[in-house]
Amino acid sequence: MPSVSMKGISKYYGASSILANDCADLLVRDGEIHAIVGENGAGKSTLMKILYGLERPDSGRINLGGREVHVRSPAEAALLGIGMVQQHAEIVDEFSAAENVVLCAEPRRFGFVLDRRAARARFAGLAADNGFSLDPDALGSGLSVGERQELEILKLLYRKAQVLVLDEPTAVLAEEEVFSLFATLRRLAASGRTIIIITHKVREVRAIADSVTVMRHGKTLSRLAAGDVGEEELATLMMGGQSFAPALRTPRRPRPEDVSVVFEAQDLRYVLRGAARPAVDGVSFSLRRGEVLGICALAGNGLAELEDLATGFRRPSSGRVLLDGRRLPRRRGKAIGYVPQDRLRRGASLHSSVQENLAALDRDAFFPHGIRSVHRMVSFAEAAIRGYDIAATPEQRLGSLSGGSIQKVILARELNGNADFLVFSNPTWGLDIASTEFVYERILAARERGAAILLVSSSLDEVLALSDRVGVMSRGRLAGIEENGPTLDRAHLGKAMLGAGHAVDSRRAHAGRGLAMGRKP
Amino acid sequence: MKDLSVLCGDALGLMTPLLLAAIGGLFTELAGMLNIALEGLITIGAFAAAAAVHAVSASPHFPAAGNGAAAVIALVAGSLAGGMVALGYGIGSQRLKANEFVAGLATNLLATGIVVALADRLLGNKGVVSLAIPGLARPLERTLGNMPFLGELLFRQDILTYASWFLVIVASFVITKSTFGLRLRASGSNPGALATLGRNPKRYRLVAVVLSGLACGLAGAALTVSLSAYVPDMSAGRGWIALVAIYLGGKKAGGVLAACFVFAFAESLSNYAQGVLRVPSDFILALPYAITLAALIGGAAWKRLRGGQIR
C-alpha cells in the first residue's frame, strides 16, 4: 500500500541561486528498500525533505499509495505515515529511551500525567516486535550513535510510520553498527514498510537496497535494480562520466629504523572521573617521520579519548605523551596539525568567515605586532580556496558551506604550518567520494614530505587504505601494532576490534561474524 | 536551642518570596532560558501590589480596605502584573527574536525606571509608602504554635508561606510527572527533538516565562504584604539570588527549596546579628550576599569533586 511516487519535482533556492531539484522523479514500491545515491549536493536530501514536508517544491506531484498528497509540514507527513530520520539524531539526553520515544504523543493518566509504566510497556513491545535490544530506561546521554539512530527509528514506528526515510544513516556509524542497522531495515521491510535510504556509499547500495535511484546535479538519472548494477557502474553514474576506481594505496616502503621518532605515547592511561574502567588503558606507541600509523576502533572503545590525549585536549591520568622528546606544548599552535573528528565544533567556527577560520591558528603570520592583517588573511584565503578547490569566497560564513568544503578549509589551515606531527580523526566522515579522495591525497602528500601522521578512524577500510602500520583498540587497550600489507589478516583485526577474549554480548559477536566473513552480511 | 528554632522559623518566613521567585525561574531554566528578568519581575510585582492596595484604600466605595481582602488584592495584582510584563518579555525574546539576554536586561531596567515614575504618580511619593494591609493569617499558630521547638519553627508561619511550600510540591509534580513537564524539559534540553515532532519549543518557553512572571510577581507582592509598606528597591537582589538558588539546587524543586533556605537563613542570621554582634551593620547586611558567593563557589567545587560537569 505505501508506495511512493514523486513526479517532476523542482526546487529552486533563490537565496543561494541553487536549483536543488530539477524535474526529479522517484518511484518506490511498497515493501521495498530503495536507495537514493549521489554526490554531496546532488539534491538527495532536498528531494526527501520535500517528501517529509520540510521543504515545499516549486512544482511536481507526490503520490502515496496511488493517491495524490500534499505534504505541507512534518506533522502532516507523520499523519500520512511518512517518517524521516535526520542525519543527526534529535534525542533528549536527560530522558530515558522510552520517554524519548513517547515525547509529544505520550500515554497519559487523568489527561495530563505521563503514564511511565505504559510508556515503558509500549516501548518494550515495539522494540521486541522489531528486534531492537534497547533498554527503555537507558538515558539518552548514554547511548551510542547507533543506538540513538535506533531510537529515532523507534520514534517513527511508535507514530505508525509506514514509509521510513533515512538520510545518510551510515555516515556516522561504525562498521559493526552498519550491519545491525541493515538487519533492522530488512526486518522492517519484511513487515511491509517502505524504506528509502539516502547514501553516497555505493557498496552499501548492493548490501541493503532492492532498487536504486541515482541523482546528479538535482536530476534523477536512472532507476535500477540494485542487483543488476555494479559498484563501479554506480560510482561512474554518480560522478558523471569520469571513471572511478577505488584507489589502491601502497604502504610506505620499509624505511630504516634510524629515522627519528617524532611522537611517543608511553603507557597512557586515562580514567574518566567516576568511570568504572579506564577509557584508555596502557597504550604505548611511537611514530616516526614519514609514516602513517592508523588506529581503528568501534565507538566507545577509547579512540576519542586517545585523540584528545595525543593532541593535548586531555591530560593522561598516568603515562606520558612526548612530542620531539618533550611534553606537549600548552598551546598546540603550529607544532601539531590536527583535523578533529568533531570538525564542526572543535575544528571550525561556523559563525566566522572562511578567512577567519583559515587564519585562526597562526598568530604570527596573520596578526603581525598583534594587529590583524586583512591583506594577508585574504590573500592566504584566496590561495587556499584555489589550492584546495573550495567552493566559497573568503568572506563567506563557514557554516553555509557543505561538509566537504568545511573539511577542506580545516585541512588547508592545519597543513599550512608544515607541522611534523599530524593527527587526523575520522577525516572523511560524511564526505562524498571526490572529497574523500582529496583528503586521502593530502594525507599521503603530508607523509611524503616527512610528517609523522596519527590516523584514528572507526573505518577499517580507511585505516587499511592509508596506514603503514595498523593497530586496533578495544576497551581502551591497543592490540599489537602490525605492518600493513597484503598479508595482514582483516578478519583477525575485526575480531580484535570486537575485543576477542573478552565477554562480548551476542549482538557484537554476531556483527563480528559478519565482519570476519568479509562484508557480505 | 530556642534561638535556633526562632532563627530557622524567621528564615522560613523570609524564604517565601525567594522561594516563589526561584520556583518560577525553575520553569524558564528548564525550558532552556537564562531568565535574568526575575529581579525586574519581582520589582513589578511589589509595586503593582502596593499600587492596587493604595488605589483600593483611597476609594471610599470599597469596604475591603484595611481588612484581609487587601492582602488578597495585593497578591493577585502583583502576580498578574508580573505575568503580564513577563508575557511582554517572552514575546520579545521568543517571538520577535530579540536577544534573550538583552531583552531580560531591558525588562530589569524598564521595571526599575517605570516603578519610580509610577510611584510618584500613583502613590504620590517616591519613597517609602505605608499601606493598610493587615498581616496575613497564621492558621496553625493558635493550635500548634506553642509546641516546643516545632511551634516556633513551623507552625507560626503565615498562610502564604504554606502556600509557597505547596507550590513547590505542585511544581515538582508538574515538572517530573506531567506531559507538559516532559515537553518543557525537552524544549530546554533539545529543542530540535520537539521541532522534529512538530511542536514549537518556543511555545513552551513562552508558557514558562509567563509562569515565572506570575511567580515573581507573587514574590514581589509577598514582600509588600509582609512589610505592609512599599519601599523602593524592595527586591534587593532576590531575583538574582533566586537564579543562583536554581543552579545550586541542581534545577530540581527540592534542591531549589534547600538552596533558598540557606539564603533565607543567612538573611535571618544577619537580622539577628545586627542586634547582638558589635560589628558595623553594613557588614552584617552584606552577609546574605557573601554567603551566596561562598555557596556558588562551594557548589561548583562540590560538583567538580563529585565528577559532574558544571553547565
mmCIF file of N, CA and C in Angstrom, chain B residues 3-4 6-12 14 261-277 279 281 283-288 291:
data_model
loop_
_atom_site.group_PDB
_atom_site.id
_atom_site.type_symbol
_atom_site.label_atom_id
_atom_site.label_comp_id
_atom_site.label_asym_id
_atom_site.label_seq_id
_atom_site.Cartn_x
_atom_site.Cartn_y
_atom_site.Cartn_z
ATOM 1 N N ASP B 3 16.925 29.714 70.466
ATOM 2 C CA ASP B 3 17.401 30.668 69.470
ATOM 3 C C ASP B 3 17.377 30.065 68.074
ATOM 4 N N LEU B 4 17.809 28.831 67.997
ATOM 5 C CA LEU B 4 17.897 28.183 66.681
ATOM 6 C C LEU B 4 16.517 28.037 66.056
ATOM 7 N N VAL B 6 13.931 29.866 66.624
ATOM 8 C CA VAL B 6 13.452 31.191 66.212
ATOM 9 C C VAL B 6 14.135 31.619 64.925
ATOM 10 N N LEU B 7 15.460 31.407 64.901
ATOM 11 C CA LEU B 7 16.250 31.783 63.740
ATOM 12 C C LEU B 7 15.752 31.070 62.477
ATOM 13 N N CYS B 8 15.535 29.761 62.613
ATOM 14 C CA CYS B 8 15.075 28.981 61.465
ATOM 15 C C CYS B 8 13.642 29.339 61.108
ATOM 16 N N GLY B 9 12.817 29.568 62.124
ATOM 17 C CA GLY B 9 11.441 29.951 61.869
ATOM 18 C C GLY B 9 11.383 31.256 61.097
ATOM 19 N N ASP B 10 12.205 32.239 61.521
ATOM 20 C CA ASP B 10 12.273 33.503 60.786
ATOM 21 C C ASP B 10 12.731 33.261 59.355
ATOM 22 N N ALA B 11 13.735 32.383 59.252
ATOM 23 C CA ALA B 11 14.280 32.106 57.919
ATOM 24 C C ALA B 11 13.201 31.559 57.003
ATOM 25 N N LEU B 12 12.367 30.665 57.528
ATOM 26 C CA LEU B 12 11.292 30.090 56.698
ATOM 27 C C LEU B 12 10.339 31.174 56.228
ATOM 28 N N LEU B 14 11.155 34.408 55.854
ATOM 29 C CA LEU B 14 11.884 35.242 54.895
ATOM 30 C C LEU B 14 12.081 34.527 53.561
ATOM 31 N N PHE B 261 16.508 27.977 51.368
ATOM 32 C CA PHE B 261 16.554 28.026 52.831
ATOM 33 C C PHE B 261 17.916 28.515 53.313
ATOM 34 N N VAL B 262 18.972 28.067 52.652
ATOM 35 C CA VAL B 262 20.316 28.507 53.045
ATOM 36 C C VAL B 262 20.413 30.028 52.972
ATOM 37 N N PHE B 263 19.910 30.599 51.859
ATOM 38 C CA PHE B 263 19.988 32.054 51.698
ATOM 39 C C PHE B 263 19.095 32.767 52.695
ATOM 40 N N ALA B 264 17.904 32.214 52.916
ATOM 41 C CA ALA B 264 16.992 32.835 53.871
ATOM 42 C C ALA B 264 17.575 32.770 55.280
ATOM 43 N N PHE B 265 18.252 31.674 55.566
ATOM 44 C CA PHE B 265 18.871 31.543 56.885
ATOM 45 C C PHE B 265 19.950 32.613 57.056
ATOM 46 N N ALA B 266 20.688 32.872 56.004
ATOM 47 C CA ALA B 266 21.709 33.918 56.073
ATOM 48 C C ALA B 266 21.071 35.265 56.371
ATOM 49 N N GLU B 267 19.934 35.506 55.732
ATOM 50 C CA GLU B 267 19.248 36.777 55.951
ATOM 51 C C GLU B 267 18.744 36.865 57.384
ATOM 52 N N SER B 268 18.189 35.771 57.834
ATOM 53 C CA SER B 268 17.690 35.713 59.202
ATOM 54 C C SER B 268 18.826 35.934 60.203
ATOM 55 N N LEU B 269 19.963 35.303 59.876
ATOM 56 C CA LEU B 269 21.134 35.436 60.746
ATOM 57 C C LEU B 269 21.615 36.882 60.795
ATOM 58 N N SER B 270 21.567 37.548 59.649
ATOM 59 C CA SER B 270 22.042 38.927 59.632
ATOM 60 C C SER B 270 21.086 39.833 60.407
ATOM 61 N N ASN B 271 19.795 39.540 60.336
ATOM 62 C CA ASN B 271 18.848 40.306 61.158
ATOM 63 C C ASN B 271 19.156 40.130 62.642
ATOM 64 N N TYR B 272 19.418 38.894 63.001
ATOM 65 C CA TYR B 272 19.675 38.539 64.393
ATOM 66 C C TYR B 272 20.983 39.166 64.859
ATOM 67 N N ALA B 273 21.985 39.067 64.008
ATOM 68 C CA ALA B 273 23.320 39.524 64.387
ATOM 69 C C ALA B 273 23.368 41.029 64.569
ATOM 70 N N GLN B 274 22.521 41.741 63.828
ATOM 71 C CA GLN B 274 22.514 43.196 63.960
ATOM 72 C C GLN B 274 22.268 43.619 65.392
ATOM 73 N N GLY B 275 21.429 42.846 66.076
ATOM 74 C CA GLY B 275 21.103 43.203 67.435
ATOM 75 C C GLY B 275 22.112 42.715 68.443
ATOM 76 N N VAL B 276 22.895 41.735 68.101
ATOM 77 C CA VAL B 276 23.729 41.069 69.089
ATOM 78 C C VAL B 276 25.211 41.406 68.933
ATOM 79 N N LEU B 277 25.698 41.318 67.713
ATOM 80 C CA LEU B 277 27.133 41.488 67.491
ATOM 81 C C LEU B 277 27.488 42.962 67.344
ATOM 82 N N VAL B 279 29.335 44.612 65.291
ATOM 83 C CA VAL B 279 30.004 44.704 64.010
ATOM 84 C C VAL B 279 29.235 45.747 63.214
ATOM 85 N N SER B 281 26.916 47.512 60.804
ATOM 86 C CA SER B 281 25.742 46.866 60.216
ATOM 87 C C SER B 281 25.931 46.589 58.727
ATOM 88 N N PHE B 283 28.428 45.368 57.244
ATOM 89 C CA PHE B 283 28.990 44.021 57.081
ATOM 90 C C PHE B 283 27.928 42.962 57.257
ATOM 91 N N ILE B 284 27.110 43.175 58.284
ATOM 92 C CA ILE B 284 26.095 42.161 58.573
ATOM 93 C C ILE B 284 25.067 42.090 57.456
ATOM 94 N N LEU B 285 24.719 43.277 56.914
ATOM 95 C CA LEU B 285 23.732 43.298 55.841
ATOM 96 C C LEU B 285 24.284 42.646 54.576
ATOM 97 N N ALA B 286 25.604 42.635 54.478
ATOM 98 C CA ALA B 286 26.224 42.015 53.293
ATOM 99 C C ALA B 286 26.304 40.509 53.435
ATOM 100 N N LEU B 287 26.002 40.031 54.643
ATOM 101 C CA LEU B 287 26.170 38.599 54.925
ATOM 102 C C LEU B 287 25.450 37.675 53.942
ATOM 103 N N PRO B 288 24.158 37.929 53.669
ATOM 104 C CA PRO B 288 23.479 37.006 52.736
ATOM 105 C C PRO B 288 24.174 36.942 51.379
ATOM 106 N N ILE B 291 27.332 34.962 51.658
ATOM 107 C CA ILE B 291 27.025 33.532 51.715
ATOM 108 C C ILE B 291 26.644 33.009 50.339
#
